[in-house]
Coordinates of C-alpha atoms and ligand atoms in Angstrom, one line a residue:
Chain A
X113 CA -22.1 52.1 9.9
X114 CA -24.3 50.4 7.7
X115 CA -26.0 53.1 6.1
X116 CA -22.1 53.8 4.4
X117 CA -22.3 50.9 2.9
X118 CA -23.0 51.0 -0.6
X119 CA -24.6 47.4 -2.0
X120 CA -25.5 49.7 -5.5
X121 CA -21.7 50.1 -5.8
X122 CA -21.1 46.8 -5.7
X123 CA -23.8 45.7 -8.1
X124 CA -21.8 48.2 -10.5
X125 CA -19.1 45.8 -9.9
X126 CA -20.7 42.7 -9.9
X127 CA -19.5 41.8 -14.2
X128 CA -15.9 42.7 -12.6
X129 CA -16.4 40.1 -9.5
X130 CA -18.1 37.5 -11.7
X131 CA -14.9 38.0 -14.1
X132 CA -12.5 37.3 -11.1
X133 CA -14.4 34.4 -9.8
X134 CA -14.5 32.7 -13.1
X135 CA -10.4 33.7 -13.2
X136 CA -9.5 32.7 -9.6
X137 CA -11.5 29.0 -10.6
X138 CA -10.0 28.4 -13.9
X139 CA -6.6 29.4 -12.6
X140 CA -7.1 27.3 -9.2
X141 CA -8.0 24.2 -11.6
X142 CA -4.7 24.7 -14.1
X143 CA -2.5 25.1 -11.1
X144 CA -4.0 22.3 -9.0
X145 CA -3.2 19.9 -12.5
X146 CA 0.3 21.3 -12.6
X147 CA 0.3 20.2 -8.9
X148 CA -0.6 17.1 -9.1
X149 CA 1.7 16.6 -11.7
X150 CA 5.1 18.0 -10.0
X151 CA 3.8 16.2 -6.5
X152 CA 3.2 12.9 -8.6
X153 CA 7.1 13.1 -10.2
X154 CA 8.6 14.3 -6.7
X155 CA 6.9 11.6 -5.0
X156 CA 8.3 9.1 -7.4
X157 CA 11.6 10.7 -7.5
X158 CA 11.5 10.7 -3.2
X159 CA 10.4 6.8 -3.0
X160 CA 13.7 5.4 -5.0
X161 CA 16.4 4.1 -3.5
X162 CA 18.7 5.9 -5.9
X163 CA 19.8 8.9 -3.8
X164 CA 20.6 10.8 -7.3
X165 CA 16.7 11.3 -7.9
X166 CA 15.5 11.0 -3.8
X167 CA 17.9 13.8 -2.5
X168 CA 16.5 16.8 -5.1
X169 CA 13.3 16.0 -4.7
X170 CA 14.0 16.3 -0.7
X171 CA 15.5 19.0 -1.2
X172 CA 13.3 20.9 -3.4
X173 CA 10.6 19.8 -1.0
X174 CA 12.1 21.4 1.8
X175 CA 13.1 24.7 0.4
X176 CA 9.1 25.3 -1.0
X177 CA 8.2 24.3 2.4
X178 CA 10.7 26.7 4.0
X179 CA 10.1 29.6 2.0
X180 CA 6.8 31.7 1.7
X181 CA 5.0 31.6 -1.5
X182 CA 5.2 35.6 -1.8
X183 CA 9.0 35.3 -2.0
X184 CA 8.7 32.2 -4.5
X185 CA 6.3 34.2 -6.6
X186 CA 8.0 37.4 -6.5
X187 CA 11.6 35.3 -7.3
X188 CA 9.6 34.2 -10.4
X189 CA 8.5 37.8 -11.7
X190 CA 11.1 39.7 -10.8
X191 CA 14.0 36.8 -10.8
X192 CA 13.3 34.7 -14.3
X193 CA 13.5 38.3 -16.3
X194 CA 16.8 39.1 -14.9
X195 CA 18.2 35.4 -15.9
X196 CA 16.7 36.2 -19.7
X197 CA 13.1 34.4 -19.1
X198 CA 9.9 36.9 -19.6
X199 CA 6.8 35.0 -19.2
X200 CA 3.6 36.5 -19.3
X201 CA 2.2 37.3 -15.7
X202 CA -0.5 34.7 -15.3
X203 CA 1.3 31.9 -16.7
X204 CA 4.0 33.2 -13.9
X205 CA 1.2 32.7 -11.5
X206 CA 0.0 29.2 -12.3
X207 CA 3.7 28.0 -12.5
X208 CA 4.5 29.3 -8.7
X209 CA 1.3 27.9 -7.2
X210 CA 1.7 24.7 -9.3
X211 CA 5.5 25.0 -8.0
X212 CA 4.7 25.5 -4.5
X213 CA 1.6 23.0 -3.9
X214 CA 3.0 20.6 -5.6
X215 CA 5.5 20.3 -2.8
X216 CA 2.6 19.8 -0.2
X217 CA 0.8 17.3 -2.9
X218 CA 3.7 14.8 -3.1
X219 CA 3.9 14.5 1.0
X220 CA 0.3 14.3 1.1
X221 CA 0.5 11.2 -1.8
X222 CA 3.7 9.7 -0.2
X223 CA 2.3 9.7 3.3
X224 CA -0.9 7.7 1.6
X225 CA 1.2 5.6 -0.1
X226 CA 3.7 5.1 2.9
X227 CA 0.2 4.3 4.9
X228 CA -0.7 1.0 3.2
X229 CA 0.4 -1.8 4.9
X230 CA 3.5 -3.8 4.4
X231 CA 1.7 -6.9 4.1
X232 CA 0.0 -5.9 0.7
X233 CA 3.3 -5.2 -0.8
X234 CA 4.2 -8.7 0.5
X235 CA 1.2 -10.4 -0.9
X236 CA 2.0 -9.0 -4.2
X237 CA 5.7 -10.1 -4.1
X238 CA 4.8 -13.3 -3.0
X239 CA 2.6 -13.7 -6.2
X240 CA 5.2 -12.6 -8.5
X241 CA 4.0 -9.1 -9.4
X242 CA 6.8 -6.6 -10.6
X243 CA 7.6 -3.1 -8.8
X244 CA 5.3 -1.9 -11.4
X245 CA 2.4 -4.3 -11.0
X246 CA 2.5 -3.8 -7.5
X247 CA 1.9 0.2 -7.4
X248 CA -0.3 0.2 -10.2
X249 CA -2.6 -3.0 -9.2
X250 CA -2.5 -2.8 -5.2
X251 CA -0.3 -0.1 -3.4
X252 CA -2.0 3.0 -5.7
X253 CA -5.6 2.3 -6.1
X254 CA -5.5 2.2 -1.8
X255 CA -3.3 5.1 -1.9
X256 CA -5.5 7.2 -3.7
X257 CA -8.6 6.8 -1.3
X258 CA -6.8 8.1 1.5
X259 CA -5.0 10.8 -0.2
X260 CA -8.5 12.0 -2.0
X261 CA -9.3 14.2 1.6
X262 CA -5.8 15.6 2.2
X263 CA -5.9 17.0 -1.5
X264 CA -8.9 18.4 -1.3
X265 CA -7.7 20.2 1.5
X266 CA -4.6 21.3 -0.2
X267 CA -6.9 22.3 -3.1
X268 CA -8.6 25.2 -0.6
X269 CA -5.3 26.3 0.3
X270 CA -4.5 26.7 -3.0
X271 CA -7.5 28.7 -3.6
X272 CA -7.1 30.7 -1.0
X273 CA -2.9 30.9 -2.1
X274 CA -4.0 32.4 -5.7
X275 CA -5.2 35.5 -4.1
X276 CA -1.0 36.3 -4.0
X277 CA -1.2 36.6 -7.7
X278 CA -3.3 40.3 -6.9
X279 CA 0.2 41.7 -6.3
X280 CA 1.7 40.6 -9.4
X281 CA -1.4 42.3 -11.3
X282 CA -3.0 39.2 -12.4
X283 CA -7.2 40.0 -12.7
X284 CA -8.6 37.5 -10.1
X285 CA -10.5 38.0 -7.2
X286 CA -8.9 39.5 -5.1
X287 CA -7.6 42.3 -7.7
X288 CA -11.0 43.0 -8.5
X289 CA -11.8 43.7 -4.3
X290 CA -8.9 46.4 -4.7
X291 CA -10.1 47.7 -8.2
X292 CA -13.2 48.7 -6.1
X293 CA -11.3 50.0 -2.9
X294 CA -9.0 52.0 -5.1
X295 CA -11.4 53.3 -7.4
X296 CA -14.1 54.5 -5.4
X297 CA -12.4 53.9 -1.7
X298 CA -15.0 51.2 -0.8
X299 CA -12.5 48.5 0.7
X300 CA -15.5 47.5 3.0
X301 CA -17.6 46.6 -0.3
X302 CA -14.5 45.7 -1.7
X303 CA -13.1 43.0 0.2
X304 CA -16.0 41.7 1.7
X305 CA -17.5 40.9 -2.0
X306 CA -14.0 39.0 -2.6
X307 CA -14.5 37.1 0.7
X308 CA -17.8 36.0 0.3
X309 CA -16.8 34.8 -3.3
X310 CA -13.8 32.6 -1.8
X311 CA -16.6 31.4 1.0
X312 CA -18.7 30.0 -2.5
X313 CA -15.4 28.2 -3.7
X314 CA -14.6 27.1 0.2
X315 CA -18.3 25.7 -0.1
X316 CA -18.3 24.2 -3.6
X317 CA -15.0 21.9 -2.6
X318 CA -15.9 21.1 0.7
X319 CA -19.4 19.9 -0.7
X320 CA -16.8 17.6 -3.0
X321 CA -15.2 16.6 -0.1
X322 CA -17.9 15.4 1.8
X323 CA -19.5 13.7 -1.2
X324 CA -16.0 11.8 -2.0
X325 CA -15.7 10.7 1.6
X326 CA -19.1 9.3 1.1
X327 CA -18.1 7.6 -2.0
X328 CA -15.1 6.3 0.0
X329 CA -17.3 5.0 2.7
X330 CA -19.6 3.3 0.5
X331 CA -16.6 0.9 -0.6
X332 CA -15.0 -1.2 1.7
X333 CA -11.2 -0.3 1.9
X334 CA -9.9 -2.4 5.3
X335 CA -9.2 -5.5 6.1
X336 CA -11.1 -6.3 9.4
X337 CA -8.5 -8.5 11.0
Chain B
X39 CA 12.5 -29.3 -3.8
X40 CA 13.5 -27.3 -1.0
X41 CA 17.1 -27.4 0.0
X42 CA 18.8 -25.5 2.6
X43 CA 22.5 -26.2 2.9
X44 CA 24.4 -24.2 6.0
X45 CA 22.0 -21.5 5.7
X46 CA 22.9 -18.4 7.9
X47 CA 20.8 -15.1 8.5
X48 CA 21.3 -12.2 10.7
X49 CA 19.2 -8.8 11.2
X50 CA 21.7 -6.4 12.5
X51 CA 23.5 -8.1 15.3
X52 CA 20.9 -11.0 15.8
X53 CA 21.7 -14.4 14.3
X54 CA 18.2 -15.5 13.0
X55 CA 19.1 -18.1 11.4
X56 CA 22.0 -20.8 12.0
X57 CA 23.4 -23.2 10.1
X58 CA 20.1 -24.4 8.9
X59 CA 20.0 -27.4 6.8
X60 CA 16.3 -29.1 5.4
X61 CA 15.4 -30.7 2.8
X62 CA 11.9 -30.7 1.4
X63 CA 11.0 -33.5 -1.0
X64 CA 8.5 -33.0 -3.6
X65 CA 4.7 -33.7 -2.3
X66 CA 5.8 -33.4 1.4
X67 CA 4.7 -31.9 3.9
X68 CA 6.5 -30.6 7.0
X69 CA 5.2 -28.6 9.6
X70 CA 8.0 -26.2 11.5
X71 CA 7.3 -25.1 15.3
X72 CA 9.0 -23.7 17.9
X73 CA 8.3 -20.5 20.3
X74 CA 7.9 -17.1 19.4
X75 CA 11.1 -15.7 17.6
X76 CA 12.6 -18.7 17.1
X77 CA 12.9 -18.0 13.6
X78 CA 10.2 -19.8 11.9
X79 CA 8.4 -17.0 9.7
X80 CA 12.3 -16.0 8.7
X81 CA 13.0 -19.5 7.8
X82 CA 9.9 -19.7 5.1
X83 CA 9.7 -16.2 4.2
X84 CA 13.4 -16.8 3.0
X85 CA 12.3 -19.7 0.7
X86 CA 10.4 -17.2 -1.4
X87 CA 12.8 -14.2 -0.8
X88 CA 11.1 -12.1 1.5
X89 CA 14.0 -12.6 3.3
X90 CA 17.1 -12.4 1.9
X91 CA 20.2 -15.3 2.9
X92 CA 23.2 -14.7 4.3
X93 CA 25.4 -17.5 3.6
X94 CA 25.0 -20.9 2.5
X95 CA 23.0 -22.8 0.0
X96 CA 19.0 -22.3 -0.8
X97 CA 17.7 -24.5 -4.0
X98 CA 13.9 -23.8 -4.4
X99 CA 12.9 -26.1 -7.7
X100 CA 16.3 -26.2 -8.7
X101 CA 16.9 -23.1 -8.5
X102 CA 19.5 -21.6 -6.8
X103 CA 18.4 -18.4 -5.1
X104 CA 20.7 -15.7 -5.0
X105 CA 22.1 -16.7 -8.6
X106 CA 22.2 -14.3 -11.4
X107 CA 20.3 -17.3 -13.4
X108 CA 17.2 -17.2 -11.0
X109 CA 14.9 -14.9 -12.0
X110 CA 12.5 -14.0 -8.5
X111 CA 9.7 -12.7 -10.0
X112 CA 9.2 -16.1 -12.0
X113 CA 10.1 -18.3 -8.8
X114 CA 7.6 -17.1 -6.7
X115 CA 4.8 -17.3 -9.4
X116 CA 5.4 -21.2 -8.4
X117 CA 5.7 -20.6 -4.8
X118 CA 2.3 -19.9 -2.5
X119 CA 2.3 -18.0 0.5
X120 CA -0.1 -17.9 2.8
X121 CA 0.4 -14.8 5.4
X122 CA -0.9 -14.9 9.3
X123 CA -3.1 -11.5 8.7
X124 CA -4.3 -12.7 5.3
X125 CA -2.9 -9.5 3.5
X126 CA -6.3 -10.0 1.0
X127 CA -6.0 -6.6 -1.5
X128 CA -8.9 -4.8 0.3
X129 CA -10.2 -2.8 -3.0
X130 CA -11.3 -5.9 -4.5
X131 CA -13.7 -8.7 -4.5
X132 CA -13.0 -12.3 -3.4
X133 CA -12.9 -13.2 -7.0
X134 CA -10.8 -9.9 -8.1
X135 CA -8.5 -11.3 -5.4
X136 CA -8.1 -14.7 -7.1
X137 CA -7.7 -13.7 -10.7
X138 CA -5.5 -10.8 -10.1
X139 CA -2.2 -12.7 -10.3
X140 CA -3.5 -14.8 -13.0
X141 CA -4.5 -12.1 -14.5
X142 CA -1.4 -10.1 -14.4
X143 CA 1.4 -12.4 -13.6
X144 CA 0.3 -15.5 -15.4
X145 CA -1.1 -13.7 -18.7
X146 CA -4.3 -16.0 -18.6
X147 CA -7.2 -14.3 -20.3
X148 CA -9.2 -12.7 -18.0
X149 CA -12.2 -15.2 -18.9
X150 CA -10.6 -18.2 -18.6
X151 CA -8.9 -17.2 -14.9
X152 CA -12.5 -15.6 -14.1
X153 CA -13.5 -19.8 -14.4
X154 CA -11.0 -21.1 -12.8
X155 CA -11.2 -18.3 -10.1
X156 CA -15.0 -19.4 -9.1
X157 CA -13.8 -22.8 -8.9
X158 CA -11.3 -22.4 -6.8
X159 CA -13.5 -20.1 -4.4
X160 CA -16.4 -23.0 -4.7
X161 CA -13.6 -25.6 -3.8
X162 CA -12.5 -24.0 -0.3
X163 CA -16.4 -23.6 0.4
X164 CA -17.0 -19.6 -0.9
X165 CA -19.1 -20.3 -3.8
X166 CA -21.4 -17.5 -2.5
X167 CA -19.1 -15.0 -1.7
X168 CA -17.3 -14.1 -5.2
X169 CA -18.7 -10.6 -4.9
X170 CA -18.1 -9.9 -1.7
X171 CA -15.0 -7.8 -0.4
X172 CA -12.8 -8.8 2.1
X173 CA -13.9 -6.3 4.8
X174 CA -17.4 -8.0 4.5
X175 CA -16.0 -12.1 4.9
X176 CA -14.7 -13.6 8.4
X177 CA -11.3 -13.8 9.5
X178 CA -12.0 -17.8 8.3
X179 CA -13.3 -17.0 4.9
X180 CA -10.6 -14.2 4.5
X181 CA -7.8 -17.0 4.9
X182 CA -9.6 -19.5 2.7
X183 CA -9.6 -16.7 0.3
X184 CA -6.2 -16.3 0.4
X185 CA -5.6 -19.9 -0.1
X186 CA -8.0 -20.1 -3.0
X187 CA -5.5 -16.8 -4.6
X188 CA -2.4 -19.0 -4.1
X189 CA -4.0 -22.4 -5.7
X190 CA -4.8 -20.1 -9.0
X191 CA -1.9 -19.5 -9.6
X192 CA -0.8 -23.0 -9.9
X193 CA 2.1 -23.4 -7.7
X194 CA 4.3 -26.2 -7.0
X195 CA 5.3 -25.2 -3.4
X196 CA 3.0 -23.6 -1.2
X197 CA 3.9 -22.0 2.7
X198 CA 2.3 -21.1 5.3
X199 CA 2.7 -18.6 7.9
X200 CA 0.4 -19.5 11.0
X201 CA -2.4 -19.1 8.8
X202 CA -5.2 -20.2 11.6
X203 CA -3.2 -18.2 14.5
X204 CA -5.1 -14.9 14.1
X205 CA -8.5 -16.5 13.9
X206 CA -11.2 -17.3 16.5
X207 CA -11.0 -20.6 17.8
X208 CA -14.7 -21.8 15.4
X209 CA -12.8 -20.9 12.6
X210 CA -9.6 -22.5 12.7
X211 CA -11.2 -26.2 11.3
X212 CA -12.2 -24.9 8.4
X213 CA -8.9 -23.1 7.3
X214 CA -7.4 -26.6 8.3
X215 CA -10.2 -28.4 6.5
X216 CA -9.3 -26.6 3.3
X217 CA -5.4 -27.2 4.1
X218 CA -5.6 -31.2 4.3
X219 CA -7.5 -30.6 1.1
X220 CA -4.2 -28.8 -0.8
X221 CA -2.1 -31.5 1.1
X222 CA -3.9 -34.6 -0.1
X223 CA -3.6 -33.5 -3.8
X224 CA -0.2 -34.1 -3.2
X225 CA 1.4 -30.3 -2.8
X226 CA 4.9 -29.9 -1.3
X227 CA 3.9 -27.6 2.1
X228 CA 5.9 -26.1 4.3
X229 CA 3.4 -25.2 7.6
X230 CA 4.1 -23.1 10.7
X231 CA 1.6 -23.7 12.7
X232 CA 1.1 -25.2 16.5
X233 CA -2.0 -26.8 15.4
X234 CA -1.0 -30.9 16.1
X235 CA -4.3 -32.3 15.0
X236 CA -3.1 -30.8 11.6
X237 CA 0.7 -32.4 11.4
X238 CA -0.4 -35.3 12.3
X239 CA -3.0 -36.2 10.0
X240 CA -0.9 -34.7 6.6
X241 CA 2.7 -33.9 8.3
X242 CA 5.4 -36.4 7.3
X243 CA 7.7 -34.4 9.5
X244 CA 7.7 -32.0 12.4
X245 CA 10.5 -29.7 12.5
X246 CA 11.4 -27.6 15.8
X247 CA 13.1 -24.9 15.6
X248 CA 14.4 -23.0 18.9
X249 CA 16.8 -20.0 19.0
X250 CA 17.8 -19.9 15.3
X251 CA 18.2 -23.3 14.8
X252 CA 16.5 -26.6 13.9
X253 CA 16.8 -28.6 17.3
X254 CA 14.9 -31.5 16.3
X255 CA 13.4 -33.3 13.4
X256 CA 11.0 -36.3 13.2
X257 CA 7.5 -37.6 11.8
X258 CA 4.5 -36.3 14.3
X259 CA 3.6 -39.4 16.1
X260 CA 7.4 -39.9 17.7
X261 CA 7.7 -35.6 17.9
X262 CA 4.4 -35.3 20.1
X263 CA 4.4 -38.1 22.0
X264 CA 8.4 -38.7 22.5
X265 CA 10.5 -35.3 22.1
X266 CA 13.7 -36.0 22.5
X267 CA 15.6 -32.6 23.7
X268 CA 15.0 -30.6 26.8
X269 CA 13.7 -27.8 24.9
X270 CA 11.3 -29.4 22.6
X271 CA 9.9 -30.9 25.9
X272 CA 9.4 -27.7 27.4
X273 CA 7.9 -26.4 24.4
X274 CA 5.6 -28.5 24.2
X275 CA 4.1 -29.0 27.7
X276 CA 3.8 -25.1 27.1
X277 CA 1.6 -25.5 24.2
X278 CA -0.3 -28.6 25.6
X279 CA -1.2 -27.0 28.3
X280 CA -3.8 -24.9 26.8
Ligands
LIG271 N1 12.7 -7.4 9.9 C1 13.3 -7.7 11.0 N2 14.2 -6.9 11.5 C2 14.9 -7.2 12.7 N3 14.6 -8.3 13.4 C3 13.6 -9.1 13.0 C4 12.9 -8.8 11.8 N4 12.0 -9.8 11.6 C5 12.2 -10.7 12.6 N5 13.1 -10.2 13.5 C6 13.6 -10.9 14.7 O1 14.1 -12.2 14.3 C7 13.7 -13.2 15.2 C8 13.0 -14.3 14.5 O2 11.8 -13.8 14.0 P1 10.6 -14.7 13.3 O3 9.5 -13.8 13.0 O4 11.2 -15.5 12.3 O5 10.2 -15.6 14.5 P2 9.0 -16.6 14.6 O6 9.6 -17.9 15.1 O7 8.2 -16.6 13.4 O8 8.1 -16.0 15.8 P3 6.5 -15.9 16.0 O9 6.1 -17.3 16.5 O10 6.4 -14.9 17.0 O11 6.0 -15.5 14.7 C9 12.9 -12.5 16.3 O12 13.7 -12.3 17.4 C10 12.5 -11.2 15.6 O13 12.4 -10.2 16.6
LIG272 MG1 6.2 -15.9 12.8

């Protein structure tokens, strides 16, 4: 079996790997920002009492959550034209993994936030602090340390989610794995390059993982009573 | 400058508070028992507005609370409170702790409150641990900690919330120690604790609450040695006992 497998034909390749890889990162980065950024607002919108601004963000939670990303993205390229929108195909990409994560990044920051305890809030009540002052000086800075693992973890998915873009042509890795099975019929070489370049990215964020959670743990976060 | 007038609170269904009327003279201090759930922390926490009233009068340095004239935020910069479980902001430093408010609430440059902040820490007996997170100090320090944030921010009234209940027995003194302290400098307190060695060295008055309501009211000496309702007698045979 192993005497098929051609490692010269994927040295041939390698400029068209290292050009996905470097595409699959940049886009992974840009769409993790636009995540952050749609969690952060629905999370905002979901903790008001106003039910004007909680209820769309509930629901727009629920219907990413609902639906699988392949439909999202393929509503997005094939939809948006049809309503008069043409946007170029990556920036269609980044928008429906931005979209879509950013769903799973405002639970993940609500949860943290929901997780410190009611007894901080009080403490900064009972000294006077505005909503404001409160999030920004006490509930947030906690919130962030426990939500640093989760979104880490949501940033692999996503990694692993912008391999979807392949089918809407968009040059990352995985498109370059079928460039080499289609070309030269080498899906083995093909797809197992592509694989072990996700396995570097897996690596790379769990390496920041770890090293955060040390940072975390070096800093003293509970109160011991 | 703490009234209640014919205060009433319910949760849901239960009648927390009945027909409470109290009134808290300026420099006083009046320690409030009773057993569990009889409404004690609701009673305080109301005085700040934690807890919200649902009828009757509550004038906290003339101000009425509930009135479109009385701005919360700026009440309760002149009101302490000083929680069972501490509630210290783990992410910061004994000092951050004490300055934050001062910092923030106060507008006192960050300098100035970082002075005043060490002094206060030296003055309830921390003068080593400004640096030190709360995760690091003893349930005991933790509390004085959190009496040292309420006494930078200058207040007028301060509350407490069985602040030595959730310490180990060799700690409790020197919470209390620190407590006498804020009471001898003359603040108006309002204390829920069981601790009788502390009402009756500062208290001027217990007051017993049971069920919702204040049953009985009178200056420690006569309250611990002569109760005068069945129910403050049982209560406190219960507490004596151990
Ligand atoms: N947020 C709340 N919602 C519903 N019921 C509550 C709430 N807070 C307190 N209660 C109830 O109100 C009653 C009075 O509670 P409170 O905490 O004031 O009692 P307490 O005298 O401080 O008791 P303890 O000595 O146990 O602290 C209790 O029956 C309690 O279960
Ligand atoms: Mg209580």
């Amino acid at each position: 079996m192993l005497e098929n497998f051609s490692f010269r034909t994927i040295t041939e390749y390698l400029p068209l790997f290292g050009y996905g890889f470097a595409a699959t990162l940049w886009l992974s980065i840009v769409s993790f920002a636009g995540a952050l950024a749609v969690g952060i607002t629905l999370c905002a919108m979901n903790l008001q009492r106003s039910q004007a601004l909680k209820v769309p963000a509930k629901i727009y939670i629920d219907v990413i959550r609902a639906t699988p990303l392949l439909a999202q993205l393929y509503f997005l390229y094939f939809g948006l034209p049809r309503l008069g929108v043409v946007l170029p195909e990556l920036f269609i990409g980044i928008l429906a993994l931005s979209l879509n994560s950013g769903a799973y990044v405002a639970e993940i920051i609500r949860a943290g936030i929901l997780s410190i305890s009611r007894g901080q809030v009080e403490a900064g009540i009972a000294s006077g602090m505005t909503y404001f002052q409160r999030m920004r000086l006490v509930v947030l800075p906690q919130a962030f340390r426990v939500t640093i693992p989760p979104l880490l973890g949501q940033a692999i998915v996503l990694v692993k989610d912008s391999a979807l873009l392949s089918l809407i042509s968009v040059s990352e890795l995985t498109r370059a794995g079928q460039l080499l099975a289609s070309d030269r019929f080498m899906p083995a070489e093909g797809f197992i390059t592509t694989a072990a370049c996700y396995l570097a990215l897996y690596y790379g964020l769990k390496t920041l993982a770890a090293s955060s959670e040390r940072w975390l743990r070096l800093r003293p976060t509970g109160n011991l009573k | 400058m703490i009234k209640f007038r014919g205060v009433n609170k319910w949760f849901g269904a239960l009648h927390v508070l009945k027909d409470i009327t109290l009134n808290v003279e300026p420099r006083e201090v009046v320690v409030v028992c009773g057993p569990s759930g009889s409404g004690k922390s609701t009673l305080i926490r109301c005085i700040n507005g934690l807890e919200t009233i649902k009828n009757g009068d509550l004038v906290v340095d003339g101000q009425r609370l509930g009135d479109r004239a009385t701005n919360m935020t700026e009440l309760r910069t002149e009101v302490g409170f000083v929680f069972q479980s501490f509630n210290l902001y783990p992410h910061k430093t004994a000092l951050e702790n004490v300055i934050l408010a001062p910092i923030h609430v106060r507008k006192i440059p960050k300098a100035e409150a970082e002075i005043a902040g060490r002094e206060m820490l030296a003055k309830v007996g921390l003068a080593d641990k400004f640096n030190s997170y709360p995760a690091e100090l003893s349930g005991g320090q933790q509390q004085r900690v959190a009496i040292a944030r309420c006494l930078c921010m200058r207040p007028k009234i301060m509350l407490f919330d069985e602040p030595t209940s959730a310490l180990d027995p060799e700690m409790i003194s020197e919470v209390l120690d620190v407590m006498v302290g804020v009471a001898e400098e003359g603040m108006t307190m309002m204390v829920v604790t069981h601790e009788m060695g502390f009402a009756r060295k500062v208290a001027r008055r217990v007051v017993f609450m049971d069920a919702g309501a204040i049953v009985e009211t009178g200056p420690p000496e006569e309250f611990f040695s002569n109760p005068k309702t069945d129910r403050s007698r049982a209560f406190l045979s219960k507490i004596l006992r151990h």
